[in-house]
CSV table of C-alpha atoms in Angstrom, one decimal:
chain,number,residue,atom,x,y,z
X,70,MET,CA,0.0,0.0,0.0
X,71,THR,CA,1.2,3.5,-0.9
X,72,THR,CA,0.5,6.1,1.8
X,73,ILE,CA,0.8,9.9,1.2
X,74,HIS,CA,0.5,12.0,4.4
X,75,VAL,CA,-1.1,15.4,3.9
X,76,THR,CA,-0.3,18.1,6.4
X,77,ALA,CA,-3.0,20.8,6.6
X,78,SER,CA,-5.5,22.2,9.0
X,79,ARG,CA,-6.5,18.5,9.4
X,80,GLU,CA,-3.7,16.0,8.8
X,81,TYR,CA,-4.8,12.8,7.0
X,82,ASP,CA,-3.5,10.0,4.8
X,83,VAL,CA,-4.2,9.2,1.2
X,84,LEU,CA,-4.0,5.4,0.7
X,85,VAL,CA,-3.5,3.8,-2.7
X,86,GLN,CA,-4.0,0.1,-3.2
X,87,PRO,CA,-5.9,-2.2,-5.4
X,88,GLY,CA,-8.8,-3.9,-3.6
X,89,LEU,CA,-9.0,-1.1,-1.0
X,90,LEU,CA,-12.8,-0.6,-1.5
X,91,ASP,CA,-13.6,-3.9,0.3
X,92,ASP,CA,-11.3,-2.9,3.2
X,93,ALA,CA,-12.7,0.7,3.4
X,94,GLY,CA,-14.7,0.1,6.5
X,95,ALA,CA,-11.8,-1.2,8.4
X,96,GLN,CA,-9.6,1.7,7.3
X,97,ILE,CA,-12.2,4.2,8.2
X,98,ALA,CA,-12.7,2.6,11.6
X,99,ARG,CA,-9.0,2.8,12.2
X,100,VAL,CA,-9.1,6.5,11.8
X,101,LEU,CA,-12.5,7.5,13.1
X,102,GLY,CA,-13.6,4.6,15.4
X,103,THR,CA,-16.8,2.6,15.0
X,104,GLY,CA,-20.4,2.8,16.1
X,105,ARG,CA,-21.1,5.8,13.8
X,106,THR,CA,-23.6,6.3,11.0
X,107,ALA,CA,-21.9,6.6,7.7
X,108,ALA,CA,-23.8,8.3,4.9
X,109,ILE,CA,-22.6,7.2,1.5
X,110,VAL,CA,-23.0,9.8,-1.2
X,111,ALA,CA,-22.9,8.6,-4.8
X,112,GLY,CA,-24.2,9.3,-8.3
X,113,GLU,CA,-26.6,6.8,-9.7
X,114,THR,CA,-24.0,5.1,-12.0
X,115,VAL,CA,-21.4,4.7,-9.2
X,116,ALA,CA,-24.0,3.7,-6.7
X,117,GLY,CA,-25.1,0.8,-9.0
X,118,LEU,CA,-21.5,-0.4,-9.3
X,119,TYR,CA,-20.0,0.1,-5.8
X,120,ALA,CA,-22.5,1.3,-3.1
X,121,GLU,CA,-23.5,-2.1,-1.9
X,122,ARG,CA,-19.9,-3.2,-1.5
X,123,MET,CA,-19.1,0.0,0.3
X,124,ALA,CA,-22.1,-0.4,2.6
X,125,ALA,CA,-21.1,-4.0,3.3
X,126,SER,CA,-17.6,-3.0,4.1
X,127,LEU,CA,-18.8,-0.3,6.5
X,128,THR,CA,-21.3,-2.7,8.2
X,129,ARG,CA,-18.6,-5.3,8.7
X,130,ALA,CA,-16.6,-2.7,10.5
X,131,GLY,CA,-19.4,-1.7,12.9
X,132,PHE,CA,-21.0,1.3,11.1
X,133,ARG,CA,-24.6,1.9,10.2
X,134,ALA,CA,-24.6,2.6,6.5
X,135,VAL,CA,-27.2,4.7,4.6
X,136,THR,CA,-26.9,5.8,1.0
X,137,PHE,CA,-27.9,9.0,-0.7
X,138,THR,CA,-28.0,8.8,-4.5
X,139,TYR,CA,-28.4,11.6,-7.1
X,140,PRO,CA,-28.4,11.5,-10.9
X,141,GLY,CA,-24.7,12.5,-11.1
X,142,GLY,CA,-22.8,14.9,-13.3
X,143,GLU,CA,-21.9,18.5,-13.3
X,144,HIS,CA,-25.5,19.7,-13.8
X,145,CYS,CA,-26.3,18.2,-10.4
X,146,LYS,CA,-23.6,20.1,-8.5
X,147,THR,CA,-26.1,22.7,-7.4
X,148,LEU,CA,-27.5,24.2,-4.3
X,149,ALA,CA,-30.7,22.2,-4.9
X,150,THR,CA,-28.8,18.9,-4.7
X,151,TYR,CA,-26.8,20.1,-1.8
X,152,ALA,CA,-30.0,21.0,0.1
X,153,ALA,CA,-31.5,17.6,-0.7
X,154,LEU,CA,-28.4,15.9,0.7
X,155,LEU,CA,-28.6,18.0,3.9
X,156,ASP,CA,-32.3,17.0,4.3
X,157,PHE,CA,-31.3,13.4,3.9
X,158,LEU,CA,-28.6,13.7,6.6
X,159,ALA,CA,-31.1,15.3,8.9
X,160,ALA,CA,-33.8,12.7,8.2
X,161,HIS,CA,-31.4,9.9,9.1
X,162,ARG,CA,-30.5,11.8,12.2
X,163,LEU,CA,-26.8,12.1,11.5
X,164,SER,CA,-24.9,14.1,14.2
X,165,ARG,CA,-21.4,15.6,14.4
X,166,SER,CA,-20.1,12.2,15.6
X,167,ASP,CA,-21.1,10.5,12.3
X,168,LEU,CA,-19.6,10.8,8.9
X,169,ILE,CA,-20.0,11.2,5.1
X,170,VAL,CA,-18.4,8.9,2.6
X,171,ALA,CA,-18.0,10.5,-0.8
X,172,LEU,CA,-18.0,7.6,-3.3
X,173,GLY,CA,-17.4,8.7,-6.9
X,174,GLY,CA,-15.8,11.4,-9.0
X,175,GLY,CA,-15.0,15.0,-8.5
X,176,VAL,CA,-18.7,16.2,-8.5
X,177,THR,CA,-19.6,13.8,-5.7
X,178,GLY,CA,-16.5,14.7,-3.7
X,179,ASP,CA,-17.2,18.4,-4.0
X,180,LEU,CA,-20.9,18.0,-3.2
X,181,ALA,CA,-20.4,15.6,-0.3
X,182,GLY,CA,-17.4,17.6,1.1
X,183,PHE,CA,-19.4,20.8,1.1
X,184,ALA,CA,-22.3,19.1,2.9
X,185,ALA,CA,-19.8,17.7,5.4
X,186,ALA,CA,-18.2,21.1,6.0
X,187,THR,CA,-21.5,22.8,6.7
X,188,TYR,CA,-24.0,20.2,8.2
X,189,GLN,CA,-24.2,20.9,11.9
X,190,ARG,CA,-21.1,23.2,11.4
X,191,GLY,CA,-19.0,20.3,10.2
X,192,ILE,CA,-18.8,16.5,10.4
X,193,PRO,CA,-16.0,14.2,9.3
X,194,PHE,CA,-15.9,12.9,5.7
X,195,VAL,CA,-13.9,10.4,3.8
X,196,GLN,CA,-13.1,10.5,0.1
X,197,VAL,CA,-13.3,7.3,-1.9
X,198,PRO,CA,-12.6,8.5,-5.5
X,199,THR,CA,-13.7,6.2,-8.3
X,200,THR,CA,-12.4,8.3,-11.2
X,201,LEU,CA,-8.9,9.1,-12.3
X,202,LEU,CA,-9.5,12.8,-12.1
X,203,ALA,CA,-10.8,12.6,-8.5
X,204,ALA,CA,-8.0,10.3,-7.4
X,205,VAL,CA,-5.2,12.5,-8.7
X,206,ASP,CA,-6.7,15.9,-7.9
X,207,SER,CA,-10.1,16.8,-6.6
X,208,SER,CA,-10.2,14.4,-3.6
X,209,VAL,CA,-7.6,16.5,-1.8
X,210,GLY,CA,-8.6,19.9,-0.4
X,211,LYS,CA,-11.6,21.9,-1.6
X,212,THR,CA,-15.4,21.6,-1.7
X,213,ALA,CA,-17.9,23.5,-3.8
X,214,VAL,CA,-21.2,23.6,-5.8
X,215,ASN,CA,-21.9,25.7,-8.9
X,216,LEU,CA,-24.1,28.7,-9.4
X,217,ALA,CA,-25.7,29.7,-12.7
X,218,SER,CA,-23.0,32.4,-12.9
X,219,GLY,CA,-20.1,30.0,-12.8
X,220,LYS,CA,-18.4,26.9,-11.5
X,221,ASN,CA,-17.5,26.3,-7.9
X,222,GLN,CA,-18.9,29.7,-6.8
X,223,VAL,CA,-20.1,28.5,-3.4
X,224,GLY,CA,-17.7,26.3,-1.3
X,225,CYS,CA,-15.1,26.2,1.3
X,226,PHE,CA,-11.7,24.7,2.2
X,227,TYR,CA,-12.4,21.5,4.2
X,228,GLN,CA,-10.1,18.6,4.6
X,229,PRO,CA,-11.2,15.0,4.6
X,230,SER,CA,-10.3,12.6,7.4
X,231,LEU,CA,-9.0,10.0,5.0
X,232,VAL,CA,-8.8,9.4,1.2
X,233,LEU,CA,-9.0,5.8,-0.1
X,234,CYS,CA,-7.9,5.2,-3.7
X,235,ASP,CA,-8.7,1.8,-5.1
X,236,PRO,CA,-7.3,1.7,-8.7
X,237,ASP,CA,-9.5,-1.3,-9.5
X,238,THR,CA,-12.5,1.0,-9.5
X,239,LEU,CA,-11.0,2.8,-12.5
X,240,ARG,CA,-11.5,-0.3,-14.7
X,241,THR,CA,-15.2,0.6,-15.0
X,242,LEU,CA,-14.5,4.1,-16.3
X,243,PRO,CA,-15.7,4.9,-19.8
X,244,PRO,CA,-12.7,5.9,-22.0
X,245,GLU,CA,-13.8,9.5,-22.2
X,246,GLU,CA,-13.9,9.8,-18.4
X,247,TYR,CA,-10.4,8.2,-18.2
X,248,ARG,CA,-9.2,10.8,-20.7
X,249,ASN,CA,-10.6,13.5,-18.4
X,250,GLY,CA,-8.4,12.3,-15.6
X,251,CYS,CA,-5.4,12.2,-17.9
X,252,ALA,CA,-5.7,16.0,-18.5
X,253,GLU,CA,-5.2,16.6,-14.8
X,254,VAL,CA,-2.2,14.2,-14.8
X,255,ILE,CA,-0.6,16.1,-17.6
X,256,LYS,CA,-1.2,19.3,-15.7
X,257,TYR,CA,0.9,18.1,-12.8
X,258,ALA,CA,3.7,17.0,-15.1
X,259,VAL,CA,3.8,20.4,-16.8
X,260,LEU,CA,3.7,22.1,-13.4
X,261,ARG,CA,6.3,20.2,-11.5
X,262,SER,CA,8.3,17.5,-13.3
X,263,GLU,CA,9.9,17.0,-16.7
X,264,PRO,CA,10.8,13.4,-15.9
X,265,PHE,CA,7.1,12.7,-15.1
X,266,PHE,CA,6.1,14.4,-18.3
X,267,ASP,CA,8.6,12.1,-20.2
X,268,ALA,CA,7.2,9.1,-18.4
X,269,LEU,CA,3.7,10.0,-19.6
X,270,ARG,CA,5.0,10.2,-23.2
X,271,ALA,CA,6.7,6.8,-22.9
X,272,GLU,CA,4.0,4.8,-21.2
X,273,PRO,CA,0.2,5.3,-20.9
X,274,VAL,CA,-1.3,6.3,-17.6
X,275,SER,CA,-3.2,3.0,-17.5
X,276,ALA,CA,0.1,1.0,-17.4
X,277,GLN,CA,1.4,3.0,-14.4
X,278,VAL,CA,-1.7,4.1,-12.6
X,279,GLU,CA,-0.7,3.6,-9.0
X,280,HIS,CA,2.6,5.5,-9.6
X,281,VAL,CA,0.6,8.2,-11.4
X,282,ILE,CA,-1.9,8.6,-8.5
X,283,ALA,CA,0.8,8.7,-5.9
X,284,THR,CA,3.0,11.1,-7.9
X,285,CYS,CA,0.1,13.6,-8.5
X,286,VAL,CA,-1.2,13.4,-5.0
X,287,GLY,CA,2.3,14.0,-3.6
X,288,MET,CA,2.7,17.1,-5.8
X,289,LYS,CA,-0.7,18.5,-4.6
X,290,ARG,CA,0.1,17.6,-1.0
X,291,ASP,CA,3.2,19.8,-1.2
X,292,LEU,CA,1.3,22.7,-2.6
X,293,VAL,CA,-1.5,22.4,-0.1
X,294,ALA,CA,0.9,22.2,2.8
X,295,ALA,CA,2.6,25.4,1.6
X,296,ASP,CA,-0.6,27.3,0.9
X,297,GLU,CA,-3.8,25.5,2.1
X,298,PHE,CA,-6.1,28.5,1.5
X,299,ASP,CA,-5.1,29.3,-2.1
X,300,ARG,CA,-3.5,32.7,-1.5
X,301,GLY,CA,-0.1,32.0,-3.2
X,302,SER,CA,1.7,29.0,-4.6
X,303,ARG,CA,-1.3,26.7,-4.5
X,304,GLN,CA,-2.8,28.8,-7.3
X,305,LEU,CA,-0.4,27.0,-9.6
X,306,LEU,CA,-2.8,24.1,-9.5
X,307,ASN,CA,-5.1,26.3,-11.6
X,308,LEU,CA,-3.0,25.7,-14.7
X,309,GLY,CA,-5.5,25.5,-17.6
X,310,HIS,CA,-8.4,26.1,-15.3
X,311,SER,CA,-9.3,29.8,-15.8
X,312,PHE,CA,-9.9,29.4,-19.5
X,313,GLY,CA,-10.9,25.7,-19.1
X,314,HIS,CA,-13.8,26.7,-16.7
X,315,ALA,CA,-14.8,29.3,-19.3
X,316,VAL,CA,-15.1,26.6,-21.9
X,317,GLU,CA,-17.1,24.4,-19.6
X,318,LYS,CA,-19.5,27.3,-18.8
X,319,CYS,CA,-20.0,28.3,-22.4
X,320,SER,CA,-20.9,24.7,-23.2
X,321,ASP,CA,-23.4,24.6,-20.3
X,322,TYR,CA,-21.1,21.9,-19.0
X,323,ALA,CA,-21.4,19.6,-22.0
X,324,VAL,CA,-17.6,19.9,-22.2
X,325,PRO,CA,-16.4,17.9,-19.2
X,326,HIS,CA,-13.9,19.3,-16.7
X,327,GLY,CA,-10.8,17.4,-18.0
X,328,CYS,CA,-11.4,18.4,-21.6
X,329,GLY,CA,-11.9,22.0,-20.5
X,330,VAL,CA,-8.6,21.9,-18.6
X,331,ALA,CA,-6.9,20.4,-21.7
X,332,ILE,CA,-8.2,23.2,-23.9
X,333,GLY,CA,-7.3,25.8,-21.3
X,334,MET,CA,-3.7,24.4,-21.1
X,335,ALA,CA,-3.5,24.6,-24.9
X,336,ILE,CA,-4.7,28.2,-25.0
X,337,ILE,CA,-2.2,29.3,-22.3
X,338,ALA,CA,0.7,27.4,-23.8
X,339,ARG,CA,0.1,29.0,-27.2
X,340,ALA,CA,-0.2,32.4,-25.5
X,341,ALA,CA,3.0,31.9,-23.5
X,342,ALA,CA,4.9,30.9,-26.6
X,343,LYS,CA,3.6,33.9,-28.5
X,344,ARG,CA,4.6,36.2,-25.6
X,345,GLY,CA,8.1,34.7,-25.3
X,346,ILE,CA,7.4,33.2,-21.8
X,347,CYS,CA,8.1,29.7,-23.1
X,348,THR,CA,9.6,28.4,-26.3
X,349,ASP,CA,7.7,27.2,-29.3
X,350,ASP,CA,9.1,23.7,-28.5
X,351,THR,CA,7.7,23.8,-25.0
X,352,CYS,CA,4.3,24.7,-26.4
X,353,ALA,CA,4.5,22.0,-29.1
X,354,GLN,CA,5.4,19.4,-26.4
X,355,ILE,CA,2.4,20.3,-24.3
X,356,LEU,CA,0.0,20.2,-27.3
X,357,ALA,CA,1.5,16.9,-28.5
X,358,LEU,CA,1.0,15.1,-25.2
X,359,LEU,CA,-2.6,16.3,-24.8
X,360,ARG,CA,-3.3,15.0,-28.3
X,361,GLN,CA,-1.5,11.8,-27.6
X,362,TYR,CA,-4.0,11.1,-24.8
X,363,GLY,CA,-7.0,12.0,-27.1
X,364,LEU,CA,-7.6,15.3,-25.4
X,365,PRO,CA,-8.9,18.5,-27.3
X,366,THR,CA,-6.7,21.5,-27.8
X,367,GLU,CA,-9.1,23.7,-29.7
X,368,THR,CA,-12.6,25.2,-29.1
X,369,ALA,CA,-15.2,26.7,-31.3
X,370,PHE,CA,-16.3,29.2,-28.7
X,371,THR,CA,-15.5,32.8,-29.5
X,372,ARG,CA,-13.1,35.1,-27.7
X,373,ASP,CA,-16.1,37.3,-26.6
X,374,ALA,CA,-18.0,34.3,-25.2
X,375,LEU,CA,-14.9,33.0,-23.3
X,376,THR,CA,-14.0,36.5,-22.1
X,377,ASP,CA,-17.5,36.9,-20.6
X,378,ALA,CA,-17.4,33.5,-18.9
X,379,ALA,CA,-13.8,34.0,-17.6
X,380,ARG,CA,-14.7,37.4,-16.1
X,381,SER,CA,-17.2,35.7,-13.8
X,382,ASP,CA,-14.6,33.2,-12.6
X,383,LYS,CA,-14.1,33.1,-8.8
X,384,LYS,CA,-10.4,33.6,-9.3
X,385,ILE,CA,-10.8,37.2,-10.3
X,386,ALA,CA,-10.1,39.6,-7.4
X,387,ASP,CA,-9.6,43.4,-7.5
X,388,GLY,CA,-10.2,43.3,-11.2
X,389,LYS,CA,-7.3,41.0,-11.7
X,390,LEU,CA,-6.9,37.4,-12.8
X,391,HIS,CA,-4.0,35.1,-11.8
X,392,LEU,CA,-3.1,33.1,-14.9
X,393,ILE,CA,-0.8,30.1,-14.6
X,394,VAL,CA,1.7,30.2,-17.4
X,395,PRO,CA,4.3,27.6,-18.5
X,396,GLU,CA,7.9,28.7,-18.7
X,397,ARG,CA,9.2,25.2,-19.5
X,398,ILE,CA,8.1,21.6,-18.8
X,399,GLY,CA,8.1,21.2,-15.1
X,400,ARG,CA,8.1,25.0,-14.3
X,401,CYS,CA,5.2,27.4,-14.4
X,402,ARG,CA,4.7,30.9,-12.9
X,403,ILE,CA,1.8,33.0,-11.8
X,404,GLU,CA,1.1,35.9,-14.1
X,405,THR,CA,-1.3,38.5,-12.7
X,406,ILE,CA,-3.2,40.4,-15.4
X,407,PRO,CA,-5.9,43.0,-15.4
X,408,ALA,CA,-9.2,41.4,-16.3
X,409,VAL,CA,-9.4,43.8,-19.3
X,410,ASP,CA,-6.4,41.9,-20.8
X,411,ILE,CA,-8.2,38.6,-21.0
X,412,PRO,CA,-9.3,39.0,-24.6
X,413,ALA,CA,-5.6,39.7,-25.6
X,414,TRP,CA,-4.4,36.5,-23.9
X,415,LEU,CA,-7.2,34.5,-25.6
X,416,ALA,CA,-6.2,36.0,-28.9
X,417,ASP,CA,-2.6,35.0,-28.4
X,418,GLY,CA,-3.9,31.6,-27.4
X,419,GLY,CA,-5.5,31.1,-30.8
X,420,ILE,CA,-9.1,32.1,-30.0
X,421,ALA,CA,-10.8,34.1,-32.7
């Protein structure tokens, strides 16, 4: 078993091991004790695949397990679904001594984590990611739901008590969802490690998945430990996200998060090369790796549409946006720009 220890306002471990789902109850009991009610939160698809196994594991470990299911997907990451989950917790009389288990991808983790942070002013929760994207990124650190104006506009920083990654659950992922996760994996390589970037070129993620999860979580752990509340270096994790979120919003979330991030990385790489921040070769390498994994690097949305969406991004403060810009593979910097300059950056990134 691989263990990554995260030091933050709450210290916790991220465990990575095939078969961990069936041992989840015992692992949770080791950290939180038994005799509690555990509310499993899962989208309908994941619930059909894994909720019974999770409930059985929890029951064997001495928990009372109840399950909240919702349709799933970004369209359900709303205040309405959040309110329904809170009502479910109250109806089953969960208290602050109980816990929530987020079983699924990033949407489930964000939704369940936000409910855990706010229900009765905070109860423990455990992340059990079943998508590559959640395993490598979204299961560590933030919670949120969307508003009509934009993505993740209502949320908070709230750390889980434990994260359990079972790579076997990734076998049921549709190919397009696996590709979404690969976008976040590539993001980490561009941010922090040229050798990791080269490893992704040489061998597919699926052939080295445990190593990939541990490497990405380790990188995020270091950034979270240095800047838990996203005021400085942690903002580097937003590589590709400002313009990627704009693409998602313009598509009414038909473009999934990983594809949005891939397009956002492509835009910022092209802009960085045009502005002399990185070389043309660095830009070409980023675009080539995205395409190698079947990820998009272009969008049909116009500069005006993306500008309007980007200006409502939660990352804008005091009329400024912090863009994460590649200097070379393994090194990026924070470039703070006035929001009025967004169209020029999009133009340099190839958006008409």
